Short mmCIF file of C-alpha atoms in Angstrom, two decimals:
data_model
loop_
_atom_site.label_atom_id
_atom_site.label_comp_id
_atom_site.label_asym_id
_atom_site.label_seq_id
_atom_site.Cartn_x
_atom_site.Cartn_y
_atom_site.Cartn_z
CA MET L 19 17.51 203.92 117.64
CA THR L 20 16.36 207.07 119.25
CA GLU L 21 14.04 209.07 116.89
CA SER L 22 14.87 212.62 116.00
CA THR L 23 11.12 213.34 115.59
CA ARG L 24 8.53 214.20 118.05
CA ARG L 25 4.81 213.75 117.68
CA ARG L 26 1.97 215.39 119.62
CA LYS L 27 -0.72 213.33 121.23
CA PRO L 28 -3.76 212.97 118.91
CA ARG L 29 -6.70 215.30 119.11
CA PHE L 30 -10.01 214.01 117.93
CA LEU L 31 -12.09 216.64 116.36
CA THR L 32 -15.77 216.56 115.07
CA ARG L 33 -16.46 218.45 111.67
CA ARG L 34 -19.65 218.26 109.59
CA SER L 35 -20.40 214.99 111.63
CA ARG L 36 -17.16 213.36 110.59
CA THR L 37 -14.64 212.43 113.10
CA MET L 38 -11.21 213.24 112.27
CA VAL L 39 -7.92 212.98 113.86
CA GLU L 40 -5.48 216.00 113.76
CA ARG L 41 -1.73 215.12 114.44
CA GLU L 42 1.48 216.45 113.69
CA GLU L 43 3.92 214.86 111.30
CA PRO L 44 7.54 214.31 112.18
CA ILE L 45 10.08 216.95 111.61
CA LEU L 46 12.83 216.04 109.09
CA ARG L 47 15.35 218.67 109.03
CA PRO L 48 17.87 219.03 106.21
CA PRO L 49 21.50 218.92 106.80
CA ASN L 50 23.25 222.31 106.85
CA GLY L 51 23.56 223.67 103.34
CA ALA L 52 21.03 221.21 101.88
CA GLY L 53 18.35 222.67 99.54
CA GLY L 54 14.82 222.73 100.26
CA ARG L 55 12.68 223.59 103.39
CA MET L 56 11.25 221.13 105.66
CA SER L 57 8.10 221.90 107.30
CA THR L 58 5.63 220.45 110.24
CA ARG L 59 2.30 220.31 109.14
CA ALA L 60 -1.10 218.99 110.75
CA THR L 61 -2.79 216.19 108.70
CA ARG L 62 -6.38 215.10 109.06
CA GLN L 63 -7.52 211.75 108.19
CA PRO L 64 -10.56 209.61 108.98
CA ALA L 65 -10.24 208.04 112.64
CA GLY L 66 -9.15 204.55 112.74
CA GLU L 67 -7.47 204.42 109.31
CA ASN L 68 -3.73 204.36 109.75
CA SER L 69 -3.98 206.99 112.37
CA SER L 70 -1.34 205.41 114.54
CA ARG L 71 1.36 205.27 111.88
CA ARG L 72 4.30 207.77 111.26
CA ARG L 73 4.00 209.37 108.01
CA PHE L 74 6.73 211.45 106.55
CA ARG L 75 6.19 214.28 104.09
CA TYR L 76 8.58 216.96 102.84
CA ASN L 77 8.50 219.54 100.20
CA ARG L 78 9.56 218.47 96.84
CA PRO L 79 12.79 220.87 96.85
CA ALA L 80 13.96 218.96 99.77
CA SER L 81 14.84 215.82 98.03
CA HIS L 82 18.28 215.85 99.42
CA PRO L 83 19.87 212.21 99.68
CA ALA L 84 20.48 212.74 103.21
CA ILE L 85 16.86 213.55 103.86
CA ALA L 86 15.55 210.51 102.28
CA GLN L 87 18.29 208.50 103.96
CA GLN L 88 17.04 209.72 107.28
CA ALA L 89 13.40 209.06 106.47
CA LEU L 90 14.16 205.58 105.21
CA GLU L 91 16.49 204.63 108.08
CA ASP L 92 13.81 205.55 110.62
CA ARG L 93 11.23 203.59 108.85
CA LEU L 94 13.49 200.49 108.61
CA ALA L 95 15.03 200.84 112.03
CA PRO L 96 14.88 197.76 114.18
CA TYR L 97 11.49 197.58 116.15
CA GLU L 98 11.21 199.10 119.56
CA PRO L 99 8.99 197.09 121.73
CA PRO L 100 6.90 198.51 124.48
CA GLN L 101 8.55 199.30 127.89
CA GLY L 102 9.01 196.08 130.13
CA VAL L 103 9.23 193.78 127.16
CA ARG L 104 12.90 194.00 126.97
CA GLY L 105 14.70 193.14 130.35
CA PRO L 106 17.96 194.91 131.47
CA GLY L 107 21.19 194.04 129.89
CA PHE L 108 19.81 193.22 126.35
CA ASP L 109 22.34 192.65 123.38
CA LYS L 110 22.73 195.91 121.62
CA VAL L 111 25.51 194.64 119.56
CA ALA L 112 23.24 192.96 117.09
CA MET L 113 21.01 195.90 116.84
CA ASP L 114 23.78 198.14 116.11
CA ALA L 115 25.26 196.00 113.56
CA SER L 116 21.71 195.58 111.86
CA LEU L 117 21.65 199.53 111.76
CA THR L 118 25.17 199.68 110.21
CA ALA L 119 23.89 197.03 107.47
CA LEU L 120 20.79 199.11 106.96
CA ARG L 121 22.68 202.42 106.46
CA HIS L 122 24.98 200.55 103.62
CA TRP L 123 21.78 199.36 102.05
CA VAL L 124 20.10 202.52 101.94
CA ASP L 125 22.96 204.29 100.78
CA SER L 126 23.12 202.11 97.73
CA ASN L 127 19.27 202.40 97.16
CA PRO L 128 18.38 206.03 97.64
CA SER L 129 15.43 205.96 95.60
CA LEU L 130 13.49 203.37 97.69
CA VAL L 131 12.34 206.01 100.13
CA GLU L 132 9.43 207.44 98.33
CA ASN L 133 8.11 204.07 97.00
CA TYR L 134 8.67 202.34 100.29
CA ILE L 135 6.72 204.93 102.33
CA ALA L 136 4.22 206.08 100.03
CA ASP L 137 3.14 202.38 99.30
CA GLY L 138 2.76 201.64 103.06
CA LEU L 139 5.11 198.88 103.12
CA GLY L 140 6.82 199.33 106.20
CA PHE L 141 5.86 197.49 109.57
CA PRO L 142 2.53 199.28 110.84
CA GLY L 143 3.00 198.21 114.48
CA TYR L 144 1.06 195.74 116.41
CA ALA L 145 -1.37 198.40 117.99
CA HIS L 146 -2.30 199.21 114.47
CA LEU L 147 -2.76 195.57 113.26
CA ALA L 148 -4.84 194.82 116.41
CA GLU L 149 -6.90 197.71 115.52
CA MET L 150 -7.36 196.57 111.86
CA ALA L 151 -8.26 192.97 113.19
CA GLN L 152 -11.41 194.58 114.66
CA ARG L 153 -12.89 194.73 111.34
CA ALA L 154 -14.58 191.61 109.99
CA GLU L 155 -13.09 192.16 106.56
CA PHE L 156 -9.58 191.66 108.01
CA ARG L 157 -10.51 189.23 110.85
CA LYS L 158 -12.60 186.77 108.80
CA PRO L 159 -9.84 185.56 106.24
CA CYS L 160 -7.19 185.03 109.11
CA GLU L 161 -9.99 183.12 110.93
CA VAL L 162 -11.11 180.95 108.08
CA ILE L 163 -7.41 179.73 107.49
CA ALA L 164 -6.64 179.01 111.05
CA ARG L 165 -9.90 177.20 111.39
CA GLU L 166 -9.58 175.03 108.35
CA CYS L 167 -5.85 174.16 109.13
CA THR L 168 -7.06 172.44 112.39
CA ARG L 169 -10.44 171.34 111.41
CA ALA L 170 -9.77 167.79 110.37
CA TRP L 171 -6.36 167.91 112.38
CA LEU L 172 -4.18 165.00 112.18
CA ARG L 173 -3.65 161.30 113.25
CA PHE L 174 -0.49 159.48 114.42
CA ILE L 175 0.86 156.54 112.47
CA TYR L 176 3.54 153.89 112.83
CA ARG L 177 5.70 153.34 109.96
CA GLY L 178 7.17 150.00 109.73
CA HIS L 179 6.31 146.40 110.90
CA GLY L 180 4.26 145.82 114.07
CA HIS L 181 2.02 149.00 113.62
CA ASP L 182 -1.01 146.86 114.44
CA ASP L 183 0.33 145.24 117.65
CA ALA L 184 -1.33 146.05 120.81
CA ALA L 185 1.85 147.81 122.19
CA THR L 186 2.03 150.15 119.19
CA ARG L 187 -1.60 151.06 119.43
CA GLU L 188 -1.06 151.74 123.11
CA ARG L 189 1.74 154.13 122.32
CA LEU L 190 -0.26 155.88 119.70
CA ASP L 191 -3.04 156.17 122.31
CA GLN L 192 -0.92 157.72 124.90
CA LEU L 193 0.44 160.25 122.33
CA GLU L 194 -3.03 161.29 121.45
CA GLN L 195 -4.04 161.62 125.21
CA SER L 196 -1.10 163.69 125.89
CA CYS L 197 -1.55 166.25 122.82
CA ARG L 198 -5.14 166.34 124.09
CA ARG L 199 -4.00 167.13 127.55
CA LEU L 200 -1.74 169.86 126.14
CA ALA L 201 -4.78 171.23 123.90
CA LEU L 202 -2.23 171.05 121.07
CA ARG L 203 -5.01 171.64 118.42
CA ASP L 204 -6.32 174.70 120.09
CA VAL L 205 -2.84 176.09 120.74
CA VAL L 206 -1.75 175.70 117.08
CA LYS L 207 -4.98 177.16 115.99
CA ARG L 208 -4.39 180.19 118.04
CA GLN L 209 -0.89 180.44 116.87
CA VAL L 210 -1.87 180.42 113.26
CA LEU L 211 -4.44 183.24 113.75
CA GLN L 212 -1.73 185.47 115.55
CA ALA L 213 0.84 184.69 112.75
CA LEU L 214 -1.62 185.74 110.16
CA THR L 215 -2.91 188.77 112.15
CA TYR L 216 0.44 190.12 113.20
CA GLY L 217 3.14 188.26 110.88
CA ILE L 218 4.49 186.03 113.47
CA GLY L 219 3.12 183.70 116.26
CA HIS L 220 4.79 181.96 119.28
CA VAL L 221 4.31 178.89 121.23
CA TRP L 222 6.05 178.66 124.54
CA VAL L 223 6.73 175.20 126.10
CA GLY L 224 6.49 175.13 129.80
CA LEU L 225 7.82 172.40 132.06
CA LYS L 226 7.09 171.31 135.65
CA ASN L 227 9.17 172.68 138.68
CA GLN L 228 10.87 175.27 136.63
CA SER L 229 10.76 178.95 137.54
CA LEU L 230 9.54 181.54 135.02
CA ASP L 231 12.66 183.94 135.41
CA THR L 232 15.54 184.44 132.96
CA ALA L 233 17.88 181.94 134.86
CA ALA L 234 15.70 178.94 133.95
CA GLN L 235 13.99 180.02 130.77
CA SER L 236 17.34 181.17 129.10
CA ALA L 237 18.66 177.49 129.07
CA PRO L 238 18.27 175.45 125.95
CA LEU L 239 15.57 172.82 125.94
CA ARG L 240 16.75 169.61 124.35
CA ALA L 241 14.47 166.83 123.16
CA THR L 242 16.77 164.24 124.96
CA SER L 243 16.46 162.06 128.10
CA GLN L 244 19.25 164.41 129.48
CA GLY L 245 17.45 167.61 128.41
CA MET L 246 14.23 166.85 130.19
CA GLY L 247 12.84 164.48 132.74
CA ARG L 248 9.91 162.15 132.36
CA ALA L 249 6.30 163.48 133.04
CA THR L 250 7.68 167.25 133.33
CA LEU L 251 6.02 168.72 130.05
CA GLU L 252 3.40 170.83 131.68
CA ARG L 253 1.52 173.18 129.16
CA LEU L 254 1.68 175.00 125.72
CA VAL L 255 0.83 178.64 125.41
CA ALA L 256 0.27 180.75 122.47
CA ILE L 257 1.89 184.29 123.18
CA GLU L 258 1.31 187.23 121.05
CA PRO L 259 4.25 188.86 119.47
CA VAL L 260 3.57 192.23 121.15
CA TRP L 261 4.96 190.88 124.34
CA THR L 262 8.24 189.45 122.49
CA THR L 263 11.28 190.97 120.77
CA PRO L 264 14.51 189.21 120.01
CA ASN L 265 17.65 189.73 121.91
CA SER L 266 20.65 188.48 119.97
CA TYR L 267 21.33 187.42 116.34
CA ASP L 268 24.02 187.37 113.64
CA VAL L 269 24.23 190.05 110.99
CA ASP L 270 27.63 189.82 109.79
CA ASN L 271 28.16 186.10 108.34
CA PRO L 272 25.43 184.72 106.08
CA LEU L 273 26.92 181.38 106.59
CA SER L 274 26.23 181.40 110.09
CA PRO L 275 23.33 179.26 111.38
CA ASP L 276 22.24 182.27 113.51
CA HIS L 277 22.32 184.86 110.46
CA TYR L 278 19.12 186.90 111.13
CA ARG L 279 17.91 184.03 113.37
CA PRO L 280 17.46 184.91 116.95
CA ARG L 281 19.16 182.87 119.44
CA ASN L 282 16.93 184.03 122.35
CA TRP L 283 13.98 186.17 122.89
CA TRP L 284 12.76 188.62 125.46
CA VAL L 285 9.21 187.88 126.79
CA GLN L 286 7.91 190.58 128.92
CA GLY L 287 11.40 191.14 130.58
CA ARG L 288 12.47 187.51 130.81
CA LEU L 289 14.99 186.07 128.39
CA VAL L 290 13.66 182.84 126.52
CA ASP L 291 15.82 180.39 124.56
CA ARG L 292 14.55 179.88 121.04
CA SER L 293 14.32 176.17 121.79
CA ARG L 294 11.52 176.94 124.15
CA LEU L 295 9.57 179.43 121.88
CA LEU L 296 8.33 177.80 118.83
CA THR L 297 8.05 180.43 116.01
CA MET L 298 5.72 180.36 112.86
CA VAL L 299 6.23 183.10 110.12
CA PRO L 300 3.80 182.50 107.21
CA TYR L 301 5.06 185.50 104.92
CA GLU L 302 8.82 186.27 105.52
CA VAL L 303 10.44 189.32 104.45
CA SER L 304 14.05 190.19 103.27
CA ASP L 305 16.78 189.82 105.92
CA ILE L 306 17.28 193.50 105.81
CA LEU L 307 13.79 194.09 106.73
CA LYS L 308 13.65 191.52 109.62
CA PRO L 309 14.65 193.89 112.40
CA ALA L 310 11.90 196.35 111.36
CA PHE L 311 9.27 193.72 111.44
CA ASN L 312 10.35 192.31 114.65
CA PHE L 313 11.61 189.21 113.14
CA GLY L 314 8.24 188.37 111.90
CA GLY L 315 6.87 188.73 108.29
CA LEU L 316 4.30 190.49 106.27
CA SER L 317 0.84 189.82 108.04
CA LEU L 318 -2.21 188.95 106.03
CA THR L 319 -4.19 191.86 107.55
CA GLN L 320 -1.44 194.31 105.94
CA GLN L 321 -1.77 192.43 102.64
CA LEU L 322 -5.36 192.92 102.65
CA LYS L 323 -5.49 196.70 103.65
CA SER L 324 -5.61 198.13 100.07
CA TYR L 325 -8.21 195.75 99.02
CA VAL L 326 -10.31 195.98 101.98
CA HIS L 327 -10.32 199.73 101.81
CA ASN L 328 -11.19 199.54 98.20
CA PHE L 329 -14.30 197.28 99.08
CA LEU L 330 -15.23 199.63 101.90
CA ARG L 331 -15.16 202.64 99.48
CA THR L 332 -17.28 200.55 96.80
CA ARG L 333 -19.68 199.44 99.48
CA ASN L 334 -20.39 203.10 100.70
CA ALA L 335 -20.68 204.42 97.21
CA VAL L 336 -23.18 201.61 96.45
CA ALA L 337 -25.13 202.42 99.70
CA GLY L 338 -25.05 206.22 98.88
CA ILE L 339 -26.39 205.63 95.25
CA THR L 340 -28.95 203.40 96.68
CA ALA L 341 -30.32 205.62 99.25
CA ASN L 342 -30.44 208.56 96.74
CA PHE L 343 -31.32 206.74 93.63
CA SER L 344 -34.61 209.00 93.31
CA ARG L 345 -34.47 212.81 93.14
CA LEU L 346 -37.39 215.24 92.88
CA VAL L 347 -36.81 217.96 90.08
CA LEU L 348 -38.80 221.10 90.36
CA LEU L 349 -39.25 223.03 86.97
CA THR L 350 -40.13 226.72 88.06
CA ASP L 351 -39.61 230.14 86.69
CA MET L 352 -36.15 230.71 87.88
CA ALA L 353 -36.13 234.14 86.28
CA GLY L 354 -38.87 235.47 88.33
CA ASN L 355 -37.82 234.04 91.50
CA MET L 356 -34.28 235.30 91.06
CA GLN L 357 -35.12 238.73 89.97
CA ALA L 358 -37.43 239.36 92.99
CA PRO L 359 -36.35 242.34 95.12
CA MET L 360 -34.82 240.90 98.51
CA THR L 361 -36.40 242.44 101.60
CA GLY L 362 -35.32 241.88 105.12
CA PRO L 363 -31.91 241.17 106.43
CA ASP L 364 -29.33 239.57 104.09
CA PRO L 365 -29.37 235.88 104.73
CA PHE L 366 -25.84 235.52 103.42
CA PRO L 367 -23.76 238.38 104.86
CA GLY L 368 -20.47 239.30 103.29
CA MET L 369 -21.45 237.31 99.87
CA SER L 370 -22.72 239.14 96.94
CA PHE L 371 -25.61 237.59 95.26
CA ALA L 372 -26.94 240.80 93.49
CA ASP L 373 -30.68 240.59 93.35
CA ILE L 374 -31.25 237.06 93.71
CA ASP L 375 -34.00 236.40 96.16
CA ALA L 376 -32.11 233.08 97.48
CA SER L 377 -34.56 232.49 100.38
CA SER L 378 -37.43 232.21 97.89
CA ILE L 379 -35.69 229.64 95.81
CA HIS L 380 -34.49 227.60 98.94
CA GLY L 381 -37.92 227.86 100.63
CA ARG L 382 -39.77 226.59 97.73
CA ALA L 383 -37.09 223.84 97.06
CA ALA L 384 -37.49 222.85 100.84
CA LEU L 385 -41.12 222.65 100.76
CA MET L 386 -41.09 220.37 97.61
CA GLN L 387 -38.29 218.07 99.32
CA ASP L 388 -40.38 217.91 102.43
CA VAL L 389 -43.68 216.85 100.88
CA ALA L 390 -41.69 214.38 98.61
CA GLU L 391 -40.08 212.61 101.36
CA GLY L 392 -43.22 212.19 103.10
CA GLN L 393 -44.92 210.68 100.13
CA SER L 394 -47.42 213.50 100.22
CA THR L 395 -49.09 215.31 97.46
CA ILE L 396 -46.65 217.41 95.49
CA ILE L 397 -48.26 220.79 94.58
CA ALA L 398 -47.00 222.97 91.68
CA ASP L 399 -48.33 225.88 89.75
CA LYS L 400 -49.64 224.36 86.60
CA ASN L 401 -48.67 227.40 84.60
CA ALA L 402 -45.28 228.26 86.00
CA GLU L 403 -44.05 225.07 87.28
CA ASP L 404 -43.44 221.20 86.95
CA ALA L 405 -42.34 218.28 89.27
CA LYS L 406 -40.51 215.16 87.79
CA ILE L 407 -38.65 212.52 89.59
CA LEU L 408 -35.33 211.45 88.17
CA SER L 409 -34.13 207.94 88.95
CA THR L 410 -30.58 206.86 88.99
CA PRO L 411 -30.26 203.43 87.04
CA LEU L 412 -28.86 200.69 89.53
CA ASN L 413 -27.84 198.19 86.92
CA GLY L 414 -24.43 196.80 87.50
CA LEU L 415 -24.05 198.04 91.18
CA ASP L 416 -24.15 194.36 92.30
CA LYS L 417 -21.44 193.30 89.90
CA LEU L 418 -19.14 196.21 91.11
CA LEU L 419 -19.60 194.99 94.74
CA ALA L 420 -18.99 191.56 93.72
CA GLN L 421 -15.83 192.32 91.89
CA SER L 422 -14.31 194.18 94.82
CA MET L 423 -15.10 191.16 97.22
CA GLU L 424 -13.60 188.84 94.71
CA ALA L 425 -10.43 190.92 94.68
CA MET L 426 -10.36 191.05 98.55
CA ALA L 427 -10.70 187.10 98.60
CA SER L 428 -8.08 186.55 95.96
CA ILE L 429 -5.41 187.58 98.34
CA PRO L 430 -5.81 184.80 100.91
CA GLY L 431 -7.10 182.58 98.07
CA ILE L 432 -10.16 181.64 99.91
CA PRO L 433 -13.40 180.79 97.80
CA LEU L 434 -16.32 183.17 98.17
CA VAL L 435 -18.50 180.38 99.46
CA LYS L 436 -16.03 179.96 102.27
CA LEU L 437 -15.24 183.60 103.20
CA PHE L 438 -18.72 185.34 102.52
CA GLY L 439 -21.13 182.32 102.30
CA LEU L 440 -21.92 183.43 98.56
CA GLN L 441 -22.91 180.52 96.30
CA PRO L 442 -21.89 180.82 92.54
CA SER L 443 -24.72 181.84 90.38
CA GLY L 444 -25.60 180.30 86.85
CA LEU L 445 -26.60 176.85 85.28
CA ASN L 446 -24.80 174.03 86.76
CA ALA L 447 -22.47 176.53 88.61
CA SER L 448 -20.38 174.85 91.50
CA SER L 449 -17.52 175.77 93.81
CA ASP L 450 -16.29 172.31 94.16
CA GLY L 451 -13.28 172.99 92.08
CA GLU L 452 -12.24 176.31 93.84
CA ILE L 453 -12.66 174.53 97.20
CA ARG L 454 -10.42 171.73 96.28
CA VAL L 455 -7.85 174.25 95.12
CA PHE L 456 -8.28 175.86 98.57
CA TYR L 457 -7.86 172.70 100.60
CA ASP L 458 -4.63 172.08 98.54
CA GLU L 459 -3.37 175.54 99.74
CA ILE L 460 -4.32 174.53 103.20
CA SER L 461 -2.47 171.41 102.99
CA ALA L 462 0.62 172.94 101.64
CA PHE L 463 0.41 175.44 104.45
CA GLN L 464 0.16 172.54 107.04
CA GLU L 465 3.01 170.79 105.61
CA ALA L 466 5.35 174.10 105.46
CA LEU L 467 4.43 175.66 108.81
CA ILE L 468 2.55 173.40 111.15
CA ARG L 469 4.44 170.35 110.60
CA PRO L 470 7.70 171.69 112.43
CA ILE L 471 5.62 173.11 115.26
CA VAL L 472 3.75 169.66 115.69
CA GLN L 473 7.06 167.63 115.14
CA ARG L 474 8.75 169.36 117.84
CA VAL L 475 5.89 168.88 120.34
CA LEU L 476 5.82 165.36 119.27
CA ASP L 477 9.42 164.81 120.29
CA LEU L 478 9.05 166.46 123.57
CA VAL L 479 5.93 164.48 124.22
CA GLN L 480 7.68 161.18 123.68
CA ILE L 481 10.72 162.11 125.97
CA ASP L 482 7.89 163.14 128.30
CA LEU L 483 6.17 159.91 128.24
CA TRP L 484 9.02 157.29 127.53
CA GLY L 485 12.20 158.85 127.83
CA GLU L 486 13.06 158.32 124.33
CA ILE L 487 12.05 159.27 120.64
CA ASP L 488 10.70 156.46 118.49
CA PRO L 489 11.63 157.39 115.02
CA LYS L 490 9.17 155.22 113.57
CA ILE L 491 6.22 157.14 114.97
CA ASP L 492 4.94 159.87 112.52
CA PHE L 493 1.86 161.75 111.79
CA ILE L 494 -0.43 162.78 108.79
CA PHE L 495 -2.84 165.57 108.27
CA ASN L 496 -6.41 164.40 107.57
CA PRO L 497 -7.76 165.51 104.36
CA LEU L 498 -10.23 168.14 104.42
CA TRP L 499 -12.23 167.06 101.29
CA GLN L 500 -14.74 164.96 103.20
CA MET L 501 -16.26 161.97 100.84
CA ASP L 502 -19.96 160.94 101.15
CA GLU L 503 -20.82 157.46 101.88
CA LYS L 504 -21.34 156.36 98.50
CA THR L 505 -17.91 157.52 97.25
CA ARG L 506 -16.25 155.99 100.21
CA ALA L 507 -18.04 152.62 99.64
CA GLY L 508 -16.85 152.64 95.83
CA ILE L 509 -13.11 153.41 97.02
CA GLU L 510 -13.46 150.37 99.56
CA ARG L 511 -14.97 148.11 97.17
CA SER L 512 -12.26 148.80 94.44
CA ARG L 513 -9.34 148.32 96.88
CA ALA L 514 -10.86 145.22 98.23
CA GLU L 515 -11.06 143.69 94.53
CA THR L 516 -7.56 144.56 93.88
CA VAL L 517 -6.07 143.12 97.14
CA SER L 518 -8.05 139.77 96.56
CA ALA L 519 -6.64 139.58 93.09
CA LEU L 520 -3.17 140.02 94.45
CA VAL L 521 -3.70 137.46 97.15
CA LYS L 522 -5.30 135.01 94.60
CA GLY L 523 -2.42 135.41 92.30
CA GLY L 524 0.18 134.63 95.14
CA VAL L 525 1.78 138.15 94.97
CA VAL L 526 1.04 138.94 98.51
CA SER L 527 0.08 137.07 101.70
CA THR L 528 -2.89 137.53 103.40
CA ASP L 529 -1.27 139.34 106.28
CA GLU L 530 0.51 141.66 103.68
CA ALA L 531 -3.02 142.27 102.41
CA ARG L 532 -4.56 143.00 105.62
CA ARG L 533 -1.70 145.55 106.31
CA ARG L 534 -2.19 147.14 103.11
CA LEU L 535 -6.02 147.64 103.72
CA ALA L 536 -5.30 148.82 107.20
CA ALA L 537 -2.68 151.64 106.17
CA GLY L 538 -5.07 152.87 103.33
CA PRO L 539 -6.89 156.13 103.62
CA VAL L 540 -10.21 154.22 103.99
CA ALA L 541 -9.28 151.68 106.60
CA PRO L 542 -12.12 150.02 108.37
CA TYR L 543 -10.28 147.14 109.55
CA ALA L 544 -7.33 149.16 111.14
#
């Protein structure tokens, strides 16, 4: 969609030791005969804070529905990738159809424009998200979740009889070696990090002896012996979403399997089938918003934005109060100083101060400030002056800073000891309960988002190794909560006593008892 707005190149200014960004906002022109007046204004804001986003402002009288519709349509229009990402001959039918559906939706919800734009709910763009990820407050939560999701990783199991056979163990070892060769663990970790940072993550499946052009990559990749040959799975690559954009998808029929689900993707000018590009979206958005978000979701960095900014403001305020908690107050004869006749040139030309000798007051205050900062002797007239030091109470500042940090950690659900390394204070205080809840969240994340990716790779690896898929081969994620030796020994002893009682009672045989011990979470006999 072509924009009806133009923006100047940002100019960087320095005023009063503060770097500012001056840019021109888009011009939103009202239709002929509409009330109100549109204007183009230069806005200033701190550099690095949302300086690359489009901002729409219009005078209050210009609240014409057509203007609101134009602003919202431009904000929700399908994502436009950088030049070179989309190849020649891309499918514009889907984009035009999504614009038509968007216009119908905007017409039926005209009051959304102000809230949607003012709250910053639109897609900020990958450049802005990458800029935000440069700050530790945005980067650390994404890193912690990605690291915890792959820290204990997984293990392959065989469901059914014969799981302890030599042939079965050999097959499981081959799977582990192939996944290690493909660096599956590192690739998934990077995909999770990109999905949390940008809202979507991709993993591309590369085969041997296949060209990297559209002709080869646009063909579907089927996990069958006819779809790919043995010993052809070459590599897995995590691709940043800035280099990708969807090509075709269905927007007309919600019953279609391709309804707002891309059939293929452009990857830097090359058309790739969706079966070759494994996609992860942690926080999905509504179907009507998916084209504007490049068919990704709401990134964790965007969700953290307001909380991080509140924390930064609180931190700066606390630092300012701490640096200026002590002030020197000079009690002097203001009447005598202010009524002294002014001599020499006017230090403030163009400003009327009557008979105030401002230079005398400022000079005296500057002297007192200079000797106070140097920890020197403070000299004052014992008859006409006095000097006092006023201190600002610092009680409660640490609690304000801790509350802003807790609010920032509440969005990703990460305990403070994991995110900031802060131990809970107080008698018998412990973070074990919070860490267990966090591990439950990570386990749910693994099952919902990582399992489909790993299952797809597992099927391709089996075809690559044996030319067939064994349905009894599965995998489970290792628990994140690590037991100490005492707890592990207690569990092993309890299970051994239970199995021994079952064998003595004739309920199970010794072979069944051994299989049960080998299949447990603590399996020293596997």
